[in-house]
Coordinates of N, CA and C in Angstrom, one line a residue:
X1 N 53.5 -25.4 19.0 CA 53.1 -26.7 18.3 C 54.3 -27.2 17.6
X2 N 54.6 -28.5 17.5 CA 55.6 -29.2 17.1 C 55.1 -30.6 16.5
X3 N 55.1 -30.4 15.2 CA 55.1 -31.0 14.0 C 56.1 -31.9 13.5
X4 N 56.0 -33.0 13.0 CA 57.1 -33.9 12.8 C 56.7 -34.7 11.8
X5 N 57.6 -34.1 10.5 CA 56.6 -35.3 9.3 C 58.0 -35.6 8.8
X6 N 57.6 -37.0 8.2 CA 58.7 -37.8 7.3 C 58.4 -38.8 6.4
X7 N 58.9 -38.9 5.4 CA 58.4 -40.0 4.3 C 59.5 -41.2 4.2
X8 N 58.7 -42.3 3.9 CA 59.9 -43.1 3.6 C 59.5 -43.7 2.0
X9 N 60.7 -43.1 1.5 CA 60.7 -43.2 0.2 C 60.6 -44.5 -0.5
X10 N 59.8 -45.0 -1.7 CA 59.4 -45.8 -2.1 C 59.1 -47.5 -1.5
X11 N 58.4 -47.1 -0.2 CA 58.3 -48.5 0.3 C 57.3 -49.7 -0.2
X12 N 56.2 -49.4 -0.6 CA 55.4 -49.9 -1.0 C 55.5 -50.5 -2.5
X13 N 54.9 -51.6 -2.9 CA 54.7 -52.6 -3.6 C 55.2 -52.2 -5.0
X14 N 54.2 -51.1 -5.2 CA 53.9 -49.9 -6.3 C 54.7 -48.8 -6.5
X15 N 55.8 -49.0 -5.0 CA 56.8 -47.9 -5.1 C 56.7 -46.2 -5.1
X16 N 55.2 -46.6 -4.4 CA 54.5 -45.4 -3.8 C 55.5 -45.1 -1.8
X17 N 55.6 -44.0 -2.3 CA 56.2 -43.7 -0.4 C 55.3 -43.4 0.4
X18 N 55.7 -43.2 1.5 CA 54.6 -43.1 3.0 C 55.0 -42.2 3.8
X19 N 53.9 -41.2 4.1 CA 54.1 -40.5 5.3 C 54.1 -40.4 6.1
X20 N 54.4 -40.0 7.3 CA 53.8 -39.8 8.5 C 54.0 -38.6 9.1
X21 N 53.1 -38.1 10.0 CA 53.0 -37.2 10.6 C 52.9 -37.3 11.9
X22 N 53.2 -36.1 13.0 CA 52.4 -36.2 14.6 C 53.0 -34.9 15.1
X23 N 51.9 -34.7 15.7 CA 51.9 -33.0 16.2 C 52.2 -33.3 18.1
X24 N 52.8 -32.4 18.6 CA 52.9 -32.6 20.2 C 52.7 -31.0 20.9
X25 N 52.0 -31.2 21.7 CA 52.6 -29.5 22.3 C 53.3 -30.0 23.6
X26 N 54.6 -30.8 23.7 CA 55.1 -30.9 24.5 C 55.4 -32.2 25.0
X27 N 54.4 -33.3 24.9 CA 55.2 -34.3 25.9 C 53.3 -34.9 25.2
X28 N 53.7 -36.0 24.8 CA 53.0 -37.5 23.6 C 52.6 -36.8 22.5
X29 N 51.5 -37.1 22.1 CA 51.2 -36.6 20.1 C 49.8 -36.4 20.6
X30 N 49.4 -35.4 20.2 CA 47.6 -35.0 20.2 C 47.2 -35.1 18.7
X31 N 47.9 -35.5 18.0 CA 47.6 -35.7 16.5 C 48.6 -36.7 15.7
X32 N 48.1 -37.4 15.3 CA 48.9 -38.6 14.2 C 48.3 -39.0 12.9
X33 N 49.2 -38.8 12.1 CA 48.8 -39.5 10.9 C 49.9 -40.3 9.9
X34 N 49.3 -41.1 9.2 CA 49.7 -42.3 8.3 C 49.4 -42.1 7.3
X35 N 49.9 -42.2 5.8 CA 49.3 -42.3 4.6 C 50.5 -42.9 3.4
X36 N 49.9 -43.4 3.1 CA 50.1 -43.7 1.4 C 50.1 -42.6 0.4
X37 N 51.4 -42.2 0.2 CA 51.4 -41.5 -1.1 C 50.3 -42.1 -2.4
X38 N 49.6 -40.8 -3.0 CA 48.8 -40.8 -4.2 C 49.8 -41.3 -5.9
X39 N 50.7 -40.7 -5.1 CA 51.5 -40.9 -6.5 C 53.5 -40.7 -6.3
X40 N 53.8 -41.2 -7.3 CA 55.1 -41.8 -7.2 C 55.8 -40.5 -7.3
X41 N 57.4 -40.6 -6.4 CA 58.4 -40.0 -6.1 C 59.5 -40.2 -6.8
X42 N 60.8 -39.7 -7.5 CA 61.7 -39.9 -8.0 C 62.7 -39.9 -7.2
X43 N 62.7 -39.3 -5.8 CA 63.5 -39.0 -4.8 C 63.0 -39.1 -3.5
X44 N 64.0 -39.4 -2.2 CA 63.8 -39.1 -1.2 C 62.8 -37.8 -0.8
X45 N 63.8 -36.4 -1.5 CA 63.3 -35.3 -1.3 C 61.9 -35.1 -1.9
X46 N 61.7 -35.7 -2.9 CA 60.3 -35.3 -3.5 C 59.5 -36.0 -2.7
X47 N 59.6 -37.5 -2.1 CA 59.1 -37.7 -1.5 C 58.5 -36.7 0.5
X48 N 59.5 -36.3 0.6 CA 59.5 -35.5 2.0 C 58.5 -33.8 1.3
X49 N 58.6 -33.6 0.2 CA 58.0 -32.9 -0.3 C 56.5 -33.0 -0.5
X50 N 56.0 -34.4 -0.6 CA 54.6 -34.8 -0.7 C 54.3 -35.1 0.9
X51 N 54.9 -35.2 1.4 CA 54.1 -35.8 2.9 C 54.7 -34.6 3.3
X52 N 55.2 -33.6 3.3 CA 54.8 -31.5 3.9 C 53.6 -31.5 3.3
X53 N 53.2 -31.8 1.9 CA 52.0 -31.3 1.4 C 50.6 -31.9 1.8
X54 N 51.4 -33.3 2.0 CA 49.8 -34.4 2.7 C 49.6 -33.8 4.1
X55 N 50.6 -32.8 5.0 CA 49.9 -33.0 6.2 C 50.0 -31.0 6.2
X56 N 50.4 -30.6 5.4 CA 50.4 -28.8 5.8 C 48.8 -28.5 6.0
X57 N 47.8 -28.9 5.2 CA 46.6 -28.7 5.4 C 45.8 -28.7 7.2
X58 N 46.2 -29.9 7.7 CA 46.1 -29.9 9.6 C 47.0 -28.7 9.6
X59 N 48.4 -29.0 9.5 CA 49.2 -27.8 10.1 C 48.4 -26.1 10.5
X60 N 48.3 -25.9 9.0 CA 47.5 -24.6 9.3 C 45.7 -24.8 9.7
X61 N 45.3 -25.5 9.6 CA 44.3 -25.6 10.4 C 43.9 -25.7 11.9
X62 N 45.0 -26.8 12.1 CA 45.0 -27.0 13.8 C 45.6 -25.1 14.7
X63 N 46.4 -24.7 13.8 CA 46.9 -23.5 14.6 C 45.7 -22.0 14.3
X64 N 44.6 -22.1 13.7 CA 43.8 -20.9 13.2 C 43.0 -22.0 14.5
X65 N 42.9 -23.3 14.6 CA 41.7 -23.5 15.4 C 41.9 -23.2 16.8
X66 N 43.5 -23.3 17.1 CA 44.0 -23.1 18.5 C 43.8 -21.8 18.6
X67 N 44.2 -20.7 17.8 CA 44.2 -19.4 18.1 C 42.6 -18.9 18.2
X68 N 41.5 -19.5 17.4 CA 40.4 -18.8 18.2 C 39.9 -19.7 18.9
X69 N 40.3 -20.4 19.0 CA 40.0 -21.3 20.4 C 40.4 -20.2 22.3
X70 N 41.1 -19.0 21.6 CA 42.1 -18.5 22.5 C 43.2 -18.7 22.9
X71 N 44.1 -19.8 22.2 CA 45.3 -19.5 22.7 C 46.6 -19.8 21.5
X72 N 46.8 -18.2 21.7 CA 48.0 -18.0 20.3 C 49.2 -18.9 20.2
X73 N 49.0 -19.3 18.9 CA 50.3 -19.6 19.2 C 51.4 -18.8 18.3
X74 N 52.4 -19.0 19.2 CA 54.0 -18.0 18.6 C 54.7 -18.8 17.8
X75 N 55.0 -20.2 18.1 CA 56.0 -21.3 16.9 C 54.9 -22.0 16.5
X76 N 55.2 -22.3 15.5 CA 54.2 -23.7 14.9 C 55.4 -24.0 14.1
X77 N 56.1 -24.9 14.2 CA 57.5 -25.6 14.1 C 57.5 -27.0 13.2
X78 N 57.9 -27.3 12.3 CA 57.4 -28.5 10.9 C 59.1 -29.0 11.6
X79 N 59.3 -30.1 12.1 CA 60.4 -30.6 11.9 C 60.8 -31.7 10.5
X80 N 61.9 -31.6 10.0 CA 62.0 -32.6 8.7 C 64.1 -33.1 9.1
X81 N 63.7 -34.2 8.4 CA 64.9 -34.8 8.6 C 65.9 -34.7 7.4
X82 N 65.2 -34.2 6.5 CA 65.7 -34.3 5.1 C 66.4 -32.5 5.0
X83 N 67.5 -32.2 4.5 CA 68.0 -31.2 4.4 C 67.8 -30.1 2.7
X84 N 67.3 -31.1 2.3 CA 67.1 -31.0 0.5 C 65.8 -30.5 0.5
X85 N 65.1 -31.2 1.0 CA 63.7 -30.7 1.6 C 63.3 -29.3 2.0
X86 N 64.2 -29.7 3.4 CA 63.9 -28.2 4.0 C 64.5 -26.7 3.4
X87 N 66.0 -26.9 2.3 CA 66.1 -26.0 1.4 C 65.0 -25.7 0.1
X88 N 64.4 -26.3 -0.4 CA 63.1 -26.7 -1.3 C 61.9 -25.6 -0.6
X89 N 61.9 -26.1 0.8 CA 60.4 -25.5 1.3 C 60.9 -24.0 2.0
X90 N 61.8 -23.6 2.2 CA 62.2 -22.3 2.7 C 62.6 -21.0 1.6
X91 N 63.3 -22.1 0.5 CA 64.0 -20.5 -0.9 C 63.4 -21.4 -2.0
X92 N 62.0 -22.0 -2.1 CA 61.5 -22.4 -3.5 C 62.4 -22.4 -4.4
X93 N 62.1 -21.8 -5.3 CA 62.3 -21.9 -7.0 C 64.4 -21.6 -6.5
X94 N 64.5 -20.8 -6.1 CA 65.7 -20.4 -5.8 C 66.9 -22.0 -5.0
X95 N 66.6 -22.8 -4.5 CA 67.1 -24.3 -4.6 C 66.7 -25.2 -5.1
X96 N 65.9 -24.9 -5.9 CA 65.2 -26.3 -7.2 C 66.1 -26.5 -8.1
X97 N 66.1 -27.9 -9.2 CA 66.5 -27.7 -10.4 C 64.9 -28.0 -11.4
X98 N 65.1 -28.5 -12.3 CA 64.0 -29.1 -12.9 C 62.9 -29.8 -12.2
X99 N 61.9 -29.8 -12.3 CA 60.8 -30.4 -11.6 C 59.5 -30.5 -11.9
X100 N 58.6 -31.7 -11.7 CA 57.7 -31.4 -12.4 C 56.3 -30.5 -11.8
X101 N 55.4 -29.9 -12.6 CA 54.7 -28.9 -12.1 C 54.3 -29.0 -10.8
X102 N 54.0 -30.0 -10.8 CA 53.4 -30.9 -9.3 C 54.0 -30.6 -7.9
X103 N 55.0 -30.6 -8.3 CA 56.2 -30.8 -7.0 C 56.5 -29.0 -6.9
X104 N 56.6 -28.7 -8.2 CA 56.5 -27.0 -7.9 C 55.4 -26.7 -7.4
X105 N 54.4 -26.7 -7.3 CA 53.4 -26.6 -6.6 C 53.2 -26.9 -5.0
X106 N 54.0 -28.1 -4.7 CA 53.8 -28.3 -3.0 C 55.1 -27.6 -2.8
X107 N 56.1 -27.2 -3.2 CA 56.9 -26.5 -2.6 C 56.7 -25.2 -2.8
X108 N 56.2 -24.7 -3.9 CA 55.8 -23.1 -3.3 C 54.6 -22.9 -2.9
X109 N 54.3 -23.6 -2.4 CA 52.8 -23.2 -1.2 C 53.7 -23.6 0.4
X110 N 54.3 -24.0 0.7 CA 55.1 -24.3 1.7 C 56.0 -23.3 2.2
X111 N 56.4 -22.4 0.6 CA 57.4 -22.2 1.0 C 56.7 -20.5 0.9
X112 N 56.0 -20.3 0.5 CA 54.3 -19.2 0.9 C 53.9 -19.0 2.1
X113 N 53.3 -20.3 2.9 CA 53.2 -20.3 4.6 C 54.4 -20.4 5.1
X114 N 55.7 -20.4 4.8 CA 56.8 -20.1 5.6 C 57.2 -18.4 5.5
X115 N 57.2 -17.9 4.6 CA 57.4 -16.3 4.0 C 56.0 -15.5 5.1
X116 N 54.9 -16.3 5.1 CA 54.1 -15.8 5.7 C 54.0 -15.5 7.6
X117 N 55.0 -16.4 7.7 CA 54.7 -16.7 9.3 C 53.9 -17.8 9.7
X118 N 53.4 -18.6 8.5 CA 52.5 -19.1 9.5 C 53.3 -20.8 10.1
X119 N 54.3 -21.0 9.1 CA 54.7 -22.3 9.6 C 56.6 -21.6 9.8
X120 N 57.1 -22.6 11.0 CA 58.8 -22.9 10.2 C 59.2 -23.7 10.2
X121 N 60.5 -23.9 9.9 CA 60.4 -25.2 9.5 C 62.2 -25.3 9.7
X122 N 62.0 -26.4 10.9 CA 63.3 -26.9 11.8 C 64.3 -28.7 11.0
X123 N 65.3 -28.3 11.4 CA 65.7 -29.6 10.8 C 65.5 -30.8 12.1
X124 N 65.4 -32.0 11.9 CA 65.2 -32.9 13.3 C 66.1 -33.9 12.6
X125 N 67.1 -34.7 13.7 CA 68.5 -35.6 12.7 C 67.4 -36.9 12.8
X126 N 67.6 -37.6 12.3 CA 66.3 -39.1 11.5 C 66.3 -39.5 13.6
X127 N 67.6 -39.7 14.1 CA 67.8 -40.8 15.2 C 66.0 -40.1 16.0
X128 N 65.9 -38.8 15.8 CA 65.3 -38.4 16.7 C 63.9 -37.9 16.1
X129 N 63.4 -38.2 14.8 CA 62.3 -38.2 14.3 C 61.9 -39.4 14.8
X130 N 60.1 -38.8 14.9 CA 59.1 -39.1 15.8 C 58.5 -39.8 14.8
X131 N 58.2 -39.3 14.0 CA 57.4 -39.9 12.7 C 57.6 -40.9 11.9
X132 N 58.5 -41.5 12.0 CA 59.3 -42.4 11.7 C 58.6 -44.2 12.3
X133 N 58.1 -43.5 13.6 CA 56.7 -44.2 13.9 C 56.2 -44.9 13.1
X134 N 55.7 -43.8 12.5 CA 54.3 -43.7 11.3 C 54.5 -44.2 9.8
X135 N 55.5 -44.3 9.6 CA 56.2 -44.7 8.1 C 56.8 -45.8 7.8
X136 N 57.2 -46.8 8.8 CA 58.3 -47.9 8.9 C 58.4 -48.5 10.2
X137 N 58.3 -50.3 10.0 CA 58.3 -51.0 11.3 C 59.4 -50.6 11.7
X138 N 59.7 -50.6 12.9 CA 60.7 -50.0 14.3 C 60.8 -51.4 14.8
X139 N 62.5 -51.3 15.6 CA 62.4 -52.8 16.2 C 63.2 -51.8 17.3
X140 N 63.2 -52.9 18.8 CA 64.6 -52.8 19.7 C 64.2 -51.2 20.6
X141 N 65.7 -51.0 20.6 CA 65.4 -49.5 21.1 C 64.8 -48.4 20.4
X142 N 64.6 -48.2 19.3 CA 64.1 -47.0 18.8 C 63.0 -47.2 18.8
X143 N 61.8 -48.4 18.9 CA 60.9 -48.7 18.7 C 60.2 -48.2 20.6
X144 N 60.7 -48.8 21.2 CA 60.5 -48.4 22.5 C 60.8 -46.9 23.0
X145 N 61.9 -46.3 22.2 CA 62.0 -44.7 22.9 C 60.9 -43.9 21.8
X146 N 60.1 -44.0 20.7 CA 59.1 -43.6 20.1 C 57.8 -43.7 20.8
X147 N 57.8 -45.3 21.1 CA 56.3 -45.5 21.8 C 56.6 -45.0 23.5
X148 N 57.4 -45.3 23.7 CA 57.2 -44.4 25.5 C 57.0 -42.6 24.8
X149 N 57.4 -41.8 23.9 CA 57.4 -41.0 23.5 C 55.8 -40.2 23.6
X150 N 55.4 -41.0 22.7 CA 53.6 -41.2 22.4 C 53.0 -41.6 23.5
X151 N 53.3 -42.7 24.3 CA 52.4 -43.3 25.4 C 52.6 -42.9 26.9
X152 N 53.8 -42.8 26.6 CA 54.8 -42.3 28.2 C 55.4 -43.7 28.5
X153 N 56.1 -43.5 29.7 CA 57.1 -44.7 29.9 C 56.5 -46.1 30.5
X154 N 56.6 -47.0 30.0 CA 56.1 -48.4 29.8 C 56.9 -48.8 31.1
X155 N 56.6 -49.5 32.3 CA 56.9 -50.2 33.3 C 57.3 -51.8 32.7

């Protein structure tokens, strides 16, 4: 399974950021999601921090449902574009500085199901984040190599 979440930091009115998500086992998205952060970000990273947290709940659900569904899976793979992030969600407390309880909280539960096995968590460079979709109007070519992505190739 291959997971692709990304936030775009403070877009909204209220300067709330947005996430997005989309799951693939291979070739379009069997899972997508959009959301509006509940609450405000001080950072890019904190932001990529809250949208791991808005969507790790599918994550580990979709893969306990595949597996007794019968078929195991071996990766369950979180791609993130953000590098500050992905050091956050892999050595918790150990790459943090100050933070508020909150944000300590979505990253060591992340960084919990990573220690555990149950997620990992790959870097993806932005050009080639999928989710990006899901978070921010797209124009031109990136907007079309996304949606052929999802839909398949557009004639």
């Amino acid at each position: 399974m291959k997971w692709m979440i990304d936030a775009s930091f403070a877009v909204h009115p209220d300067f709330k950021s947005h996430t997005g998500g989309t799951l693939s086992f291979g070739g379009g998205a069997a899972q997508v999601m959009s959301k509006k952060h509940k609450l405000n970000s001080r950072s890019s990273t904190e932001a990529e921090l809250i949208a791991v947290d808005d969507v790790v709940t599918m994550i580990l659900w979709t893969k306990l449902f595949m597996e007794w569904q019968g078929y195991p899976i071996e990766k369950n793979i979180l791609y993130q574009d953000n590098k500050s992030a992905i050091l956050l969600e892999e050595n918790g407390r150990k790459s943090a500085g100050k933070r508020s309880r909150a944000i300590n909280i979505r990253y060591f539960f992340i960084t919990d199901q990573v220690e555990k096995g149950n997620v990992k968590i790959e870097y993806c460079p932005t050009d080639n984040m999928i989710a990006d979709f899901m978070t921010k109007p797209l124009q031109g070519e990136k907007f079309r190599k996304f949606r052929d992505l999802f839909l398949g190739p557009q004639e």
